[in-house]
Amino acid sequence: MNFTLVFGLLIAGLILLVVGAEILVRGAARLAGSLGISPLVIGLTIVSYGTSSPEMAVAVQSSLVGEADLALGNVIGSNIFNILVILGLSSLAIPLMVAQQLIRLDVPIMIGVFCLTFFFGLDRTINRSDGVILLIGGIIYTVFLIYQGSRQSSDPDSEYETEYGNKGPLSLVQWIKNIAFILLGVGFLVLGSEWLVESATTIARKIGVSDLIIGLTVVAAGTSLPELATSFVAAIKGERDIAVGNVVGSNIFNILTVLAICAIVSPVGVPVSDATLHFDLPVMVAIAIACLPIFFTGNVIARWEGCLFLSYYIAYTTYLILYATEHDGISIFSNVMLFFVIPITVVTLVILTLNSLRQKQQRKQLSNETIEDQDELN
């Protein structure tokens, strides 16, 4: 393929991602405003499911052709990328507020789903029965979110009125228009990610990068580009609940639907290699658990925390490359991460969590004292 054509395909893919993310967020947000459903619920369902379409396409196709192990790698890699890169970059653009529902419900569900996947993989295979259990869980989770959203206030948040100037029921034409926006946005995201992955892979091979390195970087990150584009655009536009909810919802969807369907349609289930069981799955679970103290401290993902996420993704990718190429520096790198970087991070998160708890306790005590003083005056 002509290099100029490949480069043009790369630029076209990037444009489609940005345009698709803009259209999808706009259509989803307008429908949420009309229905009185919170941006968080929309981000956890419509937006996250739509932007996970590339993972679904890649995973199901690989399962049908007998390469189900690729499906698991794609799901795990996408989930790690979603948290470390997407939330990292989005929080650098603007500190992300984290809704209480995420801290109390959705992140614990994500952690539980990741742990369940690890448990299912202990026998080295995620079989059809495991897939059925995961899929049922996905259906229940989605129905619960929709039911919960329908019970919330019918008044849309003020951010919708500020952003779109539209508050209240939509006409039939507006409904059709916004649904078309969502479908068109998803289509642009899927096509854009395919063009971007294909062109980037071709360029990488032309400059001499091995297929192994391409698989560990371009393909793993490529299927998560729709989530990246959507969350980043949503963060810039002030739709912070959609930005964070999209990541958490996509991760849950990747396990409960994408991986579940792969395990069901694959004749032999989804095999789990020793490397995946001993490294990639534990990393995925550990990153999800680390989200709780980060989200909990001030209910915000600060810019420095976004930098921390990005740094860990760089470290994770570096380890994969060193391991795959059997580089001599892997032992030194592993020791630095294991005995220096990770302990410092854990201590920092523990201190931040304790400080946050103490501040909340002080605010609660001060509030109680204020109420008592008012009662005495009365």
Coordinates of C-alpha atoms in Angstrom, one line a residue:
M1 CA 0.0 0.0 0.0
N2 CA 1.2 3.5 -0.9
F3 CA 2.7 5.3 2.1
T4 CA 0.9 8.5 1.3
L5 CA -2.4 6.5 1.2
V6 CA -1.6 4.9 4.5
F7 CA -0.8 8.2 6.2
G8 CA -4.0 9.7 4.8
L9 CA -5.9 6.7 6.3
L10 CA -4.3 7.5 9.6
I11 CA -5.4 11.1 9.5
A12 CA -8.9 10.1 8.4
G13 CA -9.2 7.6 11.2
L14 CA -8.3 10.3 13.8
I15 CA -10.8 12.7 12.3
L16 CA -13.6 10.0 12.4
L17 CA -12.8 9.3 16.0
V18 CA -13.1 13.0 17.1
V19 CA -16.2 13.6 15.0
G20 CA -17.8 10.3 16.1
A21 CA -17.1 11.1 19.8
E22 CA -18.6 14.5 19.5
I23 CA -21.7 13.2 17.7
L24 CA -22.2 10.4 20.2
V25 CA -21.8 12.5 23.3
R26 CA -24.1 15.2 21.9
G27 CA -26.9 12.7 21.0
A28 CA -26.6 10.7 24.2
A29 CA -26.6 13.9 26.4
R30 CA -29.6 15.4 24.7
L31 CA -31.6 12.2 25.1
A32 CA -30.5 12.0 28.8
G33 CA -31.6 15.6 29.3
S34 CA -35.0 14.9 27.8
L35 CA -35.6 11.7 29.8
G36 CA -34.3 13.1 33.0
I37 CA -31.7 10.3 33.2
S38 CA -28.4 11.3 34.8
P39 CA -25.3 11.7 32.6
L40 CA -23.7 9.0 34.7
V41 CA -26.3 6.4 33.8
I42 CA -26.0 7.3 30.1
G43 CA -22.2 7.1 30.3
L44 CA -22.5 3.7 31.9
T45 CA -24.9 2.3 29.3
I46 CA -25.4 3.8 25.9
V47 CA -22.0 5.5 25.6
S48 CA -19.9 2.8 27.1
Y49 CA -21.6 0.0 25.2
G50 CA -21.3 1.9 21.9
T51 CA -17.7 2.7 22.3
S52 CA -16.9 -1.0 23.2
S53 CA -18.1 -2.1 19.8
P54 CA -14.5 -2.5 18.4
E55 CA -13.6 -4.8 21.3
M56 CA -16.7 -6.8 20.6
A57 CA -15.9 -7.1 16.9
V58 CA -12.3 -8.1 17.4
A59 CA -13.0 -10.5 20.3
V60 CA -15.9 -12.3 18.7
Q61 CA -14.2 -12.7 15.3
S62 CA -11.0 -14.1 16.9
S63 CA -13.2 -16.6 18.9
L64 CA -15.0 -17.8 15.8
V65 CA -11.8 -18.5 14.0
G66 CA -10.3 -20.5 16.9
E67 CA -8.1 -17.8 18.3
A68 CA -10.0 -17.1 21.5
D69 CA -6.9 -16.4 23.5
L70 CA -6.6 -13.2 21.5
A71 CA -10.0 -12.2 22.7
L72 CA -9.0 -12.4 26.4
G73 CA -5.8 -10.4 25.7
N74 CA -7.8 -7.8 23.9
V75 CA -10.3 -7.5 26.8
I76 CA -7.7 -7.3 29.5
G77 CA -5.5 -4.9 27.5
S78 CA -8.5 -2.6 26.8
N79 CA -9.6 -2.5 30.4
I80 CA -6.1 -1.6 31.6
F81 CA -5.8 1.1 28.8
N82 CA -9.2 2.4 29.7
I83 CA -8.3 3.2 33.3
L84 CA -4.7 4.2 33.0
V85 CA -4.7 6.1 29.8
I86 CA -8.2 7.3 29.2
L87 CA -8.8 8.5 32.8
G88 CA -5.3 9.8 32.9
L89 CA -5.5 11.9 29.8
S90 CA -9.0 13.1 30.5
S91 CA -8.1 14.2 34.0
L92 CA -5.1 16.1 32.6
A93 CA -7.6 18.1 30.4
I94 CA -9.8 18.8 33.4
P95 CA -9.9 17.3 36.9
L96 CA -12.8 14.7 36.8
M97 CA -15.5 14.8 39.4
V98 CA -16.5 11.2 40.5
A99 CA -20.1 10.6 41.3
Q100 CA -21.0 8.9 44.6
Q101 CA -22.7 6.1 42.7
L102 CA -19.4 5.1 41.1
I103 CA -17.6 4.9 44.4
R104 CA -20.4 3.1 46.2
L105 CA -21.7 0.8 43.4
D106 CA -20.1 0.7 40.0
V107 CA -16.4 0.6 40.9
P108 CA -17.0 -2.1 43.5
I109 CA -19.0 -4.0 40.8
M110 CA -16.1 -3.5 38.4
I111 CA -13.6 -4.9 41.0
G112 CA -15.9 -7.8 41.7
V113 CA -16.3 -8.6 38.0
F114 CA -12.5 -8.5 37.5
C115 CA -12.0 -10.8 40.5
L116 CA -14.7 -13.2 39.2
T117 CA -12.9 -13.3 35.8
F118 CA -9.6 -14.2 37.6
F119 CA -11.5 -16.9 39.6
F120 CA -13.0 -18.4 36.4
G121 CA -9.5 -18.4 34.8
L122 CA -7.9 -20.5 37.6
D123 CA -8.6 -23.7 35.7
R124 CA -6.9 -22.1 32.6
T125 CA -10.2 -21.8 30.7
I126 CA -13.2 -19.5 30.7
N127 CA -15.8 -22.0 29.4
R128 CA -19.3 -21.6 28.1
S129 CA -21.0 -22.0 31.5
D130 CA -18.7 -19.2 32.8
G131 CA -19.7 -17.1 29.8
V132 CA -23.4 -17.7 30.5
I133 CA -23.0 -16.5 34.1
L134 CA -21.1 -13.4 33.0
L135 CA -23.7 -12.6 30.4
I136 CA -26.6 -13.0 32.8
G137 CA -24.7 -10.6 35.2
G138 CA -24.4 -8.1 32.3
I139 CA -28.1 -8.2 31.6
I140 CA -29.0 -7.8 35.2
Y141 CA -26.5 -4.9 35.6
T142 CA -27.9 -3.1 32.5
V143 CA -31.5 -3.5 33.5
F144 CA -30.7 -2.2 37.0
L145 CA -29.0 0.9 35.7
I146 CA -31.9 1.7 33.4
Y147 CA -34.4 1.1 36.2
Q148 CA -32.4 3.3 38.6
G149 CA -32.1 6.0 36.0
S150 CA -35.9 6.0 35.4
R151 CA -36.5 6.6 39.2
Q152 CA -34.4 9.7 39.3
S153 CA -35.7 13.2 39.0
S154 CA -37.4 14.0 35.7
D155 CA -35.6 17.4 35.6
P156 CA -32.4 17.2 33.6
D157 CA -29.2 18.6 35.1
S158 CA -28.4 22.2 34.5
E159 CA -25.4 21.2 32.4
Y160 CA -27.7 20.1 29.6
E161 CA -29.5 23.4 29.5
T162 CA -26.2 25.3 29.5
E163 CA -24.7 23.1 26.8
Y164 CA -27.6 22.5 24.5
G165 CA -30.2 25.1 25.4
N166 CA -32.8 22.3 25.6
K167 CA -34.8 21.4 28.7
G168 CA -37.9 19.2 28.6
P169 CA -39.5 16.6 26.3
L170 CA -38.2 16.3 22.7
S171 CA -40.3 16.1 19.6
L172 CA -40.5 13.0 17.4
V173 CA -38.2 14.6 14.9
Q174 CA -35.7 15.5 17.7
W175 CA -35.8 11.9 19.0
I176 CA -35.1 10.5 15.6
K177 CA -32.3 13.0 15.1
N178 CA -30.5 12.3 18.4
I179 CA -30.8 8.5 17.9
A180 CA -29.3 9.0 14.5
F181 CA -26.5 11.0 16.1
I182 CA -25.8 8.1 18.5
L183 CA -25.8 5.4 15.7
L184 CA -23.7 7.6 13.4
G185 CA -21.3 8.4 16.2
V186 CA -20.8 4.7 17.0
G187 CA -20.3 4.0 13.3
F188 CA -17.7 6.7 12.9
L189 CA -15.9 5.5 16.1
V190 CA -15.7 1.9 14.9
L191 CA -14.7 2.8 11.3
G192 CA -12.2 5.4 12.6
S193 CA -10.5 2.9 15.0
E194 CA -10.3 0.3 12.3
W195 CA -8.6 2.7 9.9
L196 CA -6.3 4.0 12.6
V197 CA -5.2 0.5 13.7
E198 CA -4.7 -0.7 10.1
S199 CA -2.7 2.3 9.0
A200 CA -0.6 2.5 12.2
T201 CA 0.2 -1.2 11.9
T202 CA 1.3 -0.7 8.3
I203 CA 3.5 2.3 9.2
A204 CA 5.0 0.4 12.1
R205 CA 6.0 -2.5 9.9
K206 CA 7.4 -0.2 7.3
I207 CA 9.8 1.3 9.8
G208 CA 10.9 -2.2 11.1
V209 CA 8.8 -2.7 14.3
S210 CA 8.0 -6.4 14.9
D211 CA 4.5 -7.8 14.8
L212 CA 4.9 -8.7 18.5
I213 CA 5.5 -5.1 19.5
I214 CA 2.6 -4.0 17.2
G215 CA 0.2 -6.5 18.9
L216 CA 1.3 -5.3 22.4
T217 CA 0.8 -1.6 21.6
V218 CA -1.1 -0.6 18.5
V219 CA -3.8 -3.3 18.5
A220 CA -4.4 -3.4 22.3
A221 CA -4.8 0.4 22.4
G222 CA -6.5 0.7 19.1
T223 CA -9.8 -0.9 20.1
S224 CA -9.9 1.5 23.1
L225 CA -9.5 4.6 21.0
P226 CA -13.3 5.2 20.8
E227 CA -13.5 5.3 24.6
L228 CA -10.5 7.6 24.7
A229 CA -12.0 10.0 22.1
T230 CA -15.4 9.9 23.8
S231 CA -14.2 10.4 27.4
F232 CA -11.7 13.1 26.4
V233 CA -14.3 15.1 24.4
A234 CA -16.9 14.6 27.2
A235 CA -14.3 15.9 29.7
I236 CA -13.6 19.0 27.6
K237 CA -17.3 19.7 27.1
G238 CA -17.9 19.5 30.9
E239 CA -19.8 16.1 30.7
R240 CA -17.6 14.7 33.5
D241 CA -20.1 12.0 34.5
I242 CA -20.1 10.7 31.0
A243 CA -16.3 10.8 30.8
V244 CA -15.8 8.7 34.0
G245 CA -18.9 6.6 33.6
N246 CA -17.9 5.6 30.0
V247 CA -14.6 4.1 31.3
V248 CA -16.2 2.2 34.2
G249 CA -19.1 1.0 32.1
S250 CA -16.9 -0.1 29.2
N251 CA -14.7 -2.1 31.5
I252 CA -17.8 -3.9 33.0
F253 CA -19.3 -4.4 29.6
N254 CA -16.0 -5.8 28.2
I255 CA -16.1 -8.6 30.8
L256 CA -19.9 -9.2 31.2
T257 CA -20.7 -9.0 27.5
V258 CA -17.7 -9.1 25.2
L259 CA -15.8 -11.9 27.1
A260 CA -19.0 -13.7 27.9
I261 CA -20.1 -13.9 24.3
C262 CA -16.6 -15.0 23.3
A263 CA -16.7 -17.8 25.8
I264 CA -20.1 -18.9 24.6
V265 CA -19.4 -18.9 20.8
S266 CA -15.9 -20.4 21.0
P267 CA -16.0 -24.2 20.7
V268 CA -13.3 -24.6 23.3
G269 CA -14.0 -21.6 25.5
V270 CA -11.4 -18.9 26.1
P271 CA -8.0 -20.3 27.2
V272 CA -6.1 -18.5 29.9
S273 CA -2.3 -18.7 29.6
D274 CA 0.0 -18.9 32.6
A275 CA 1.4 -15.4 31.8
T276 CA -2.2 -14.0 31.7
L277 CA -3.1 -15.7 34.9
H278 CA 0.0 -14.7 36.8
F279 CA 0.5 -11.2 35.5
D280 CA -2.1 -9.5 33.3
L281 CA -5.2 -10.5 35.2
P282 CA -3.7 -9.6 38.6
V283 CA -2.6 -6.2 37.1
M284 CA -6.1 -5.6 35.9
V285 CA -7.6 -6.4 39.3
A286 CA -4.9 -4.3 41.1
I287 CA -5.6 -1.2 38.9
A288 CA -9.3 -1.5 39.6
I289 CA -8.8 -1.7 43.3
A290 CA -6.5 1.3 43.1
C291 CA -9.3 3.3 41.6
L292 CA -11.3 3.3 44.9
P293 CA -8.8 5.4 47.0
I294 CA -8.1 7.7 44.1
F295 CA -11.8 8.2 43.4
F296 CA -12.6 8.4 47.1
T297 CA -10.2 11.2 48.0
G298 CA -12.2 14.4 47.4
N299 CA -14.4 12.6 44.9
V300 CA -12.1 13.9 42.1
I301 CA -9.4 12.5 39.9
A302 CA -6.8 15.3 40.1
R303 CA -4.2 16.0 37.4
W304 CA -1.4 14.5 39.4
E305 CA -3.4 11.3 39.8
G306 CA -3.9 11.3 36.0
C307 CA -0.1 11.6 35.6
L308 CA 0.2 8.6 38.0
F309 CA -2.2 6.6 35.8
L310 CA -0.2 7.4 32.6
S311 CA 3.1 6.6 34.3
Y312 CA 1.9 3.2 35.3
Y313 CA 0.6 2.5 31.8
I314 CA 4.1 3.4 30.4
A315 CA 5.6 1.1 33.0
Y316 CA 3.2 -1.7 32.1
T317 CA 3.9 -1.5 28.4
T318 CA 7.6 -1.3 29.0
Y319 CA 7.5 -4.5 31.1
L320 CA 5.5 -6.3 28.3
I321 CA 8.0 -5.2 25.7
L322 CA 11.0 -6.2 27.8
Y323 CA 9.4 -9.6 28.7
A324 CA 8.4 -10.3 25.1
T325 CA 11.9 -9.5 23.8
E326 CA 13.7 -11.2 26.7
H327 CA 15.7 -8.1 27.3
D328 CA 18.5 -8.2 29.9
G329 CA 17.1 -5.2 31.7
I330 CA 13.8 -6.8 32.7
S331 CA 15.1 -8.0 36.1
I332 CA 16.3 -4.5 37.1
F333 CA 13.1 -2.9 35.8
S334 CA 11.0 -5.4 37.8
N335 CA 12.9 -4.9 41.0
V336 CA 12.6 -1.1 40.7
M337 CA 8.8 -1.4 40.2
L338 CA 8.3 -4.1 42.8
F339 CA 10.4 -2.7 45.7
F340 CA 10.4 1.1 45.0
V341 CA 7.6 2.5 42.8
I342 CA 4.7 0.3 43.9
P343 CA 5.3 0.6 47.7
I344 CA 5.6 4.4 47.4
T345 CA 2.4 4.5 45.5
V346 CA 0.6 2.3 48.0
V347 CA 1.8 4.4 50.9
T348 CA 0.7 7.6 49.2
L349 CA -2.8 6.3 48.5
V350 CA -3.2 5.1 52.1
I351 CA -2.1 8.5 53.4
L352 CA -4.5 10.3 51.1
T353 CA -7.4 8.0 52.0
L354 CA -6.8 8.5 55.7
N355 CA -6.5 12.3 55.3
S356 CA -9.7 12.3 53.3
L357 CA -11.5 10.2 56.0
R358 CA -10.3 12.5 58.7
Q359 CA -11.4 15.7 56.9
K360 CA -14.8 14.2 56.3
Q361 CA -15.1 13.3 60.0
Q362 CA -14.1 16.8 61.0
R363 CA -16.7 18.4 58.6
K364 CA -19.3 16.1 60.0
Q365 CA -18.4 16.9 63.6
L366 CA -18.4 20.7 62.8
S367 CA -21.8 20.3 61.1
N368 CA -23.2 18.5 64.2
E369 CA -21.8 21.2 66.5
T370 CA -23.4 23.9 64.4
I371 CA -26.8 22.2 64.6
E372 CA -26.4 21.9 68.4
D373 CA -25.5 25.6 68.7
Q374 CA -28.6 26.6 66.7
D375 CA -30.8 24.3 68.9
E376 CA -29.4 26.1 72.0
L377 CA -30.1 29.5 70.6
N378 CA -33.7 28.5 69.7

